[in-house]
Amino acid sequence: MATILDIAKEAGVSHGTVSNVLNGKGNVSSKKMELVLKAAEKLGYNLNNNAKLLRSGKSQTIIMILPSLGLEEYSIFYENALKEASSRDYQIRLYCTYDNPIKEKQIIKEIIKERPASIITVSALDDANEYYDHIPISKSDIIFINRNIANVQEFITFDFNQAGIDIVTFIDQHTTGKIALFTGKDNFSNEHDFTNSLLEHLDNRDVTVYQSTLSHEYENAFKIVLESSFDCIIATNVSKAQLLVKAFHYGSNQNLPKIITLGPLKNMYSNEMMYYFQDFGYLGERVVKNIIQTIHLKDKSHSNIYPNYGFLMKPDRYKSFQSEITILTIDSPATHALKKVITHFEKNTNCIVHLDIKSYNEVFQIIEDDEKWKNYDIIRLDIAGYSWYGQKIYRPLQGLEVEIDAFIEALPYFLKDAYVNINDTAYAAPFDISIQMLFYRKDIFDNDIVKRKYFEETKSELKIPTTFEKYNEIITFFNESDFDQVKELTGASMISGNIETIAAEYLLRYYSLKGDLLTGTDIQLDQEIAIYAMKLLYDNYRNSLVIDSNWWGEEVQAFIDGKSAMVIGFMNHLSVVSQSNIKDSIGIADVPGNTPLLGGGILGITKSTKKVEASIEFLTWLNSPEISEQINLLGGNTASYFLSNNSVVRTMYPWLAKAKKTIMNGKRETVFENGQCIDLKHTEEIIGKHILKLLTEEQPQFEKCVENINEELKEKQEILTVQV
């Protein structure tokens, strides 16, 4: 293996220079750094972050001890824990016990010498002192999952008692005959708590309990099938449920009974079993995150009982209609996702759905025509027009359906204000909630040579920009540099195809400077702030990869294709990023200034529809947990999943966690303080029209542009604020 001396000789630099580069010290020129890294690569020297961490003397290893990765719940737990650890420069070393106490004690002896940062274990032992007495780390750094054994200090689990209650409630509604419970060993507290809860609440039912060790589950599955006939079998994990299905297939002439199983939350459906979900992915992520964040604290506790996710699918809940409904919507990722699953609604309700997909402006043209909008039962409206047109075209949602009332009531105030209520009355439900976010190439921003080159040119550290001045500086750096790492890469991409998107780009910068569009009872720009925001956008426009497109998709595609280092866009148009080849190299951040524009839209039931019940059923179906999950996994966005901690969706769209925190800073001025609405769409068109013209000028007159905008806004104030 190549040594530091070999690399120094190959690169033609000193031993100390090589050492500094390999240890990440920033006092080496970019030229020498490039020589060292190329020499290291040529000689096969494997530089990785773990080596740096080991040299620093800090343990970055978490030991994980699980029964088996053959159990889906622990496989998903491990995968999500590993992703979280890797993102924080930690590693996880995995051991499997197969629920064999002797094997587990051997593992404990093996890891004594490793001094890990923490241990996460699903233990088959009886006493936690087997760990505490032999492994020389703090008790609070040894975390026991699901099985609460003697003398445990840190214990994390799901609410298995509540799981028993919920499943009994379902059984009482759908099953009248004999019941079997297929469970693990009773000395495991999770199995014990679930079994006791189930039996306590099924005290008047005929229930047979079958317990099994991990190694004898298939044999016991056949025992259940052959011994008696059951109407419902409850299994405590998916592995047991799948073995039951196989046993019925090979060993029985009976029809498969209803099988209900506890399972890890994931995107799955089966005609053979019904899942009661517990989000093991989220659990794995949270446990590791908490470990790393508190690793240096003396006083800490990890113990917690996580709530269950529960049933996603509620059978027999759909009403049947022999009818058709027509929905007006725009061409968007959420609409494309809806098209893929709409058959599910049609076959469960006997109601045919016609999606009339129009452009953003065509939708508004239809709404402004007092006859055309009445041809639709449901209309998707952008939030830029909701407060202005909502009361005109929609009927109030309150009181139409209990489930819709409950869904709206559960939404936080900041979503209700922007996406639901007009004058404290709910006229619509959120469909594709969105805010602007900054996406950047993490592999470029973290590159040591790029960072050093940036410092040499700007005398400042390359960081994710928090102001638009810094954003423009970074764009200029990338555009003017021609070294290998950034060749043919522009700083950012943006679109210029229509006045609406330009208005959004401008207002983002205007709001980042704390400007307001609505002042008192006037619609106007603050002149000083407005001029500076124009200069920022003009510089951005002149130095970006400008795409002559009408909507956000092509701007995002340019970023995915590796043509730009950064892109700012509405997150509901960025779902394609998660399916791209560079998804693991993408970072997510708040927009500079941290005042993003709110975007996306809502769905409401029109006043004119004669299909009120079918339309209500559609909104109820769309916002159910089952369908919300599918919409989000297919690239759309619903309110329930925007707010949820669902690990399946968060894994695909990691920016959702940040968006949930950032949306409270979001801004879209549609209403004066006195409650009077404005026609924001046409207001933004006025602003965008003047800005787009300004961007094409070689010698822009910023002050004159602001004066022209404010003059037109003043001239049209009555049209923009008085509804006819």
mmCIF file of C-alpha atoms in Angstrom, residues 447-625:
data_model
loop_
_atom_site.group_PDB
_atom_site.id
_atom_site.type_symbol
_atom_site.label_atom_id
_atom_site.label_comp_id
_atom_site.label_asym_id
_atom_site.label_seq_id
_atom_site.Cartn_x
_atom_site.Cartn_y
_atom_site.Cartn_z
ATOM 1 C CA ASN A 447 -14.703 19.334 -2.424
ATOM 2 C CA ASP A 448 -11.428 20.369 -0.765
ATOM 3 C CA ILE A 449 -9.922 21.805 -3.962
ATOM 4 C CA VAL A 450 -13.057 23.810 -4.788
ATOM 5 C CA LYS A 451 -13.147 25.179 -1.239
ATOM 6 C CA ARG A 452 -9.475 26.138 -1.372
ATOM 7 C CA LYS A 453 -9.831 27.809 -4.796
ATOM 8 C CA TYR A 454 -12.804 29.775 -3.494
ATOM 9 C CA PHE A 455 -10.824 30.961 -0.475
ATOM 10 C CA GLU A 456 -7.898 31.990 -2.650
ATOM 11 C CA GLU A 457 -10.179 34.062 -4.883
ATOM 12 C CA THR A 458 -12.600 35.558 -2.330
ATOM 13 C CA LYS A 459 -10.699 35.331 0.982
ATOM 14 C CA SER A 460 -13.802 33.762 2.495
ATOM 15 C CA GLU A 461 -15.013 30.242 3.220
ATOM 16 C CA LEU A 462 -17.272 28.461 0.731
ATOM 17 C CA LYS A 463 -20.548 27.921 2.563
ATOM 18 C CA ILE A 464 -24.183 27.526 1.606
ATOM 19 C CA PRO A 465 -25.323 31.102 0.915
ATOM 20 C CA THR A 466 -27.617 32.704 3.474
ATOM 21 C CA THR A 467 -27.905 36.009 1.592
ATOM 22 C CA PHE A 468 -28.396 36.767 -2.084
ATOM 23 C CA GLU A 469 -25.201 38.808 -2.111
ATOM 24 C CA LYS A 470 -23.325 35.634 -1.190
ATOM 25 C CA TYR A 471 -25.440 33.601 -3.618
ATOM 26 C CA ASN A 472 -24.375 35.892 -6.481
ATOM 27 C CA GLU A 473 -20.732 35.790 -5.358
ATOM 28 C CA ILE A 474 -20.744 31.981 -5.499
ATOM 29 C CA ILE A 475 -22.409 32.005 -8.937
ATOM 30 C CA THR A 476 -19.713 34.346 -10.231
ATOM 31 C CA PHE A 477 -16.954 32.137 -8.791
ATOM 32 C CA PHE A 478 -18.252 29.039 -10.563
ATOM 33 C CA ASN A 479 -18.764 30.876 -13.828
ATOM 34 C CA GLU A 480 -15.271 32.370 -13.872
ATOM 35 C CA SER A 481 -13.431 29.200 -12.792
ATOM 36 C CA ASP A 482 -12.220 26.596 -15.284
ATOM 37 C CA PHE A 483 -10.414 23.986 -13.183
ATOM 38 C CA ASP A 484 -11.332 20.309 -13.519
ATOM 39 C CA GLN A 485 -13.892 20.071 -10.710
ATOM 40 C CA VAL A 486 -16.153 22.826 -12.098
ATOM 41 C CA LYS A 487 -15.577 22.722 -15.848
ATOM 42 C CA GLU A 488 -18.788 23.295 -17.842
ATOM 43 C CA LEU A 489 -20.659 23.956 -14.573
ATOM 44 C CA THR A 490 -22.562 27.213 -14.105
ATOM 45 C CA GLY A 491 -23.253 28.588 -10.655
ATOM 46 C CA ALA A 492 -27.039 28.370 -10.909
ATOM 47 C CA SER A 493 -29.891 27.883 -13.342
ATOM 48 C CA MET A 494 -33.073 29.960 -13.607
ATOM 49 C CA ILE A 495 -35.959 30.352 -16.046
ATOM 50 C CA SER A 496 -37.199 33.436 -17.861
ATOM 51 C CA GLY A 497 -40.101 32.167 -19.926
ATOM 52 C CA ASN A 498 -43.005 33.994 -18.299
ATOM 53 C CA ILE A 499 -43.815 36.889 -16.039
ATOM 54 C CA GLU A 500 -45.233 34.741 -13.210
ATOM 55 C CA THR A 501 -41.968 32.863 -12.620
ATOM 56 C CA ILE A 502 -39.908 36.065 -12.902
ATOM 57 C CA ALA A 503 -42.190 37.711 -10.330
ATOM 58 C CA ALA A 504 -41.572 34.800 -7.976
ATOM 59 C CA GLU A 505 -37.800 35.129 -8.437
ATOM 60 C CA TYR A 506 -37.993 38.853 -7.761
ATOM 61 C CA LEU A 507 -40.307 38.721 -4.737
ATOM 62 C CA LEU A 508 -38.084 36.052 -3.164
ATOM 63 C CA ARG A 509 -35.216 38.556 -3.144
ATOM 64 C CA TYR A 510 -37.496 41.443 -2.145
ATOM 65 C CA TYR A 511 -38.826 39.489 0.842
ATOM 66 C CA SER A 512 -35.294 38.388 1.807
ATOM 67 C CA LEU A 513 -34.587 42.109 2.400
ATOM 68 C CA LYS A 514 -37.688 42.371 4.655
ATOM 69 C CA GLY A 515 -39.785 44.187 2.051
ATOM 70 C CA ASP A 516 -43.591 44.147 2.058
ATOM 71 C CA LEU A 517 -45.976 44.367 -0.873
ATOM 72 C CA LEU A 518 -49.048 45.367 1.140
ATOM 73 C CA THR A 519 -48.717 48.535 3.228
ATOM 74 C CA GLY A 520 -51.751 49.897 5.037
ATOM 75 C CA THR A 521 -54.367 49.751 2.296
ATOM 76 C CA ASP A 522 -51.948 50.168 -0.626
ATOM 77 C CA ILE A 523 -50.253 47.699 -2.936
ATOM 78 C CA GLN A 524 -46.764 49.040 -3.563
ATOM 79 C CA LEU A 525 -43.048 48.263 -3.408
ATOM 80 C CA ASP A 526 -40.711 49.937 -0.947
ATOM 81 C CA GLN A 527 -38.513 51.903 -3.367
ATOM 82 C CA GLU A 528 -35.124 51.451 -1.674
ATOM 83 C CA ILE A 529 -35.596 47.741 -0.999
ATOM 84 C CA ALA A 530 -37.154 47.180 -4.416
ATOM 85 C CA ILE A 531 -34.200 48.734 -6.250
ATOM 86 C CA TYR A 532 -31.669 46.646 -4.346
ATOM 87 C CA ALA A 533 -33.692 43.460 -4.936
ATOM 88 C CA MET A 534 -33.733 44.264 -8.662
ATOM 89 C CA LYS A 535 -29.967 44.654 -8.715
ATOM 90 C CA LEU A 536 -29.568 41.277 -7.000
ATOM 91 C CA LEU A 537 -31.867 39.585 -9.513
ATOM 92 C CA TYR A 538 -30.225 41.356 -12.465
ATOM 93 C CA ASP A 539 -26.752 40.142 -11.389
ATOM 94 C CA ASN A 540 -28.166 36.652 -10.854
ATOM 95 C CA TYR A 541 -29.789 36.658 -14.293
ATOM 96 C CA ARG A 542 -26.616 37.840 -16.027
ATOM 97 C CA ASN A 543 -24.470 35.123 -14.438
ATOM 98 C CA SER A 544 -26.849 32.127 -14.403
ATOM 99 C CA LEU A 545 -27.736 29.456 -16.909
ATOM 100 C CA VAL A 546 -30.942 31.121 -18.150
ATOM 101 C CA ILE A 547 -33.514 28.757 -19.633
ATOM 102 C CA ASP A 548 -36.273 30.151 -21.829
ATOM 103 C CA SER A 549 -39.033 28.030 -20.341
ATOM 104 C CA ASN A 550 -42.501 28.776 -19.011
ATOM 105 C CA TRP A 551 -42.347 26.621 -15.912
ATOM 106 C CA TRP A 552 -39.986 25.177 -13.306
ATOM 107 C CA GLY A 553 -39.391 21.696 -14.732
ATOM 108 C CA GLU A 554 -36.608 22.553 -17.200
ATOM 109 C CA GLU A 555 -34.711 24.593 -14.615
ATOM 110 C CA VAL A 556 -34.724 21.579 -12.306
ATOM 111 C CA GLN A 557 -33.718 19.262 -15.158
ATOM 112 C CA ALA A 558 -30.662 21.399 -15.904
ATOM 113 C CA PHE A 559 -29.603 20.986 -12.282
ATOM 114 C CA ILE A 560 -30.169 17.206 -12.418
ATOM 115 C CA ASP A 561 -28.141 17.016 -15.640
ATOM 116 C CA GLY A 562 -25.159 18.529 -13.815
ATOM 117 C CA LYS A 563 -25.238 21.865 -15.624
ATOM 118 C CA SER A 564 -25.524 24.005 -12.486
ATOM 119 C CA ALA A 565 -24.230 23.914 -8.908
ATOM 120 C CA MET A 566 -27.387 25.408 -7.366
ATOM 121 C CA VAL A 567 -31.057 25.827 -8.124
ATOM 122 C CA ILE A 568 -33.862 27.576 -6.246
ATOM 123 C CA GLY A 569 -37.314 26.243 -6.936
ATOM 124 C CA PHE A 570 -40.658 25.254 -5.479
ATOM 125 C CA MET A 571 -40.253 21.880 -3.830
ATOM 126 C CA ASN A 572 -43.362 20.370 -5.464
ATOM 127 C CA HIS A 573 -41.471 20.599 -8.774
ATOM 128 C CA LEU A 574 -38.292 19.097 -7.321
ATOM 129 C CA SER A 575 -39.551 15.561 -6.643
ATOM 130 C CA VAL A 576 -37.721 14.356 -9.770
ATOM 131 C CA VAL A 577 -34.439 15.139 -7.982
ATOM 132 C CA SER A 578 -34.968 12.115 -5.725
ATOM 133 C CA GLN A 579 -35.067 9.819 -8.775
ATOM 134 C CA SER A 580 -31.955 11.261 -10.421
ATOM 135 C CA ASN A 581 -28.473 9.778 -10.697
ATOM 136 C CA ILE A 582 -27.025 12.550 -8.544
ATOM 137 C CA LYS A 583 -29.558 12.279 -5.680
ATOM 138 C CA ASP A 584 -26.888 11.211 -3.154
ATOM 139 C CA SER A 585 -24.814 14.270 -4.037
ATOM 140 C CA ILE A 586 -27.600 16.787 -3.452
ATOM 141 C CA GLY A 587 -27.823 19.047 -0.429
ATOM 142 C CA ILE A 588 -30.895 20.954 0.727
ATOM 143 C CA ALA A 589 -30.946 24.352 2.415
ATOM 144 C CA ASP A 590 -33.229 27.280 3.190
ATOM 145 C CA VAL A 591 -33.361 29.959 0.517
ATOM 146 C CA PRO A 592 -31.105 32.972 1.139
ATOM 147 C CA GLY A 593 -32.890 35.313 3.514
ATOM 148 C CA ASN A 594 -35.061 32.456 4.799
ATOM 149 C CA THR A 595 -38.337 33.978 3.566
ATOM 150 C CA PRO A 596 -39.495 31.632 0.801
ATOM 151 C CA LEU A 597 -42.619 32.154 -1.253
ATOM 152 C CA LEU A 598 -45.448 29.798 -0.482
ATOM 153 C CA GLY A 599 -46.624 27.852 -3.512
ATOM 154 C CA GLY A 600 -48.714 24.917 -4.567
ATOM 155 C CA GLY A 601 -52.468 24.786 -4.505
ATOM 156 C CA ILE A 602 -55.736 23.614 -3.037
ATOM 157 C CA LEU A 603 -58.778 21.586 -4.053
ATOM 158 C CA GLY A 604 -62.305 22.788 -3.431
ATOM 159 C CA ILE A 605 -65.821 21.669 -4.322
ATOM 160 C CA THR A 606 -67.596 24.113 -6.623
ATOM 161 C CA LYS A 607 -70.852 25.836 -5.763
ATOM 162 C CA SER A 608 -72.307 24.673 -9.073
ATOM 163 C CA THR A 609 -71.769 20.910 -8.697
ATOM 164 C CA LYS A 610 -74.717 18.564 -8.463
ATOM 165 C CA LYS A 611 -72.312 15.766 -7.440
ATOM 166 C CA VAL A 612 -71.673 17.008 -3.906
ATOM 167 C CA GLU A 613 -71.537 13.589 -2.216
ATOM 168 C CA ALA A 614 -69.229 12.072 -4.834
ATOM 169 C CA SER A 615 -66.971 15.137 -4.644
ATOM 170 C CA ILE A 616 -66.826 14.871 -0.850
ATOM 171 C CA GLU A 617 -65.949 11.195 -1.172
ATOM 172 C CA PHE A 618 -63.118 12.080 -3.555
ATOM 173 C CA LEU A 619 -61.563 14.598 -1.138
ATOM 174 C CA THR A 620 -61.945 12.107 1.720
ATOM 175 C CA TRP A 621 -60.273 9.379 -0.368
ATOM 176 C CA LEU A 622 -57.457 11.683 -1.489
ATOM 177 C CA ASN A 623 -56.577 12.716 2.066
ATOM 178 C CA SER A 624 -56.768 9.236 3.577
ATOM 179 C CA PRO A 625 -53.432 7.885 4.902
#
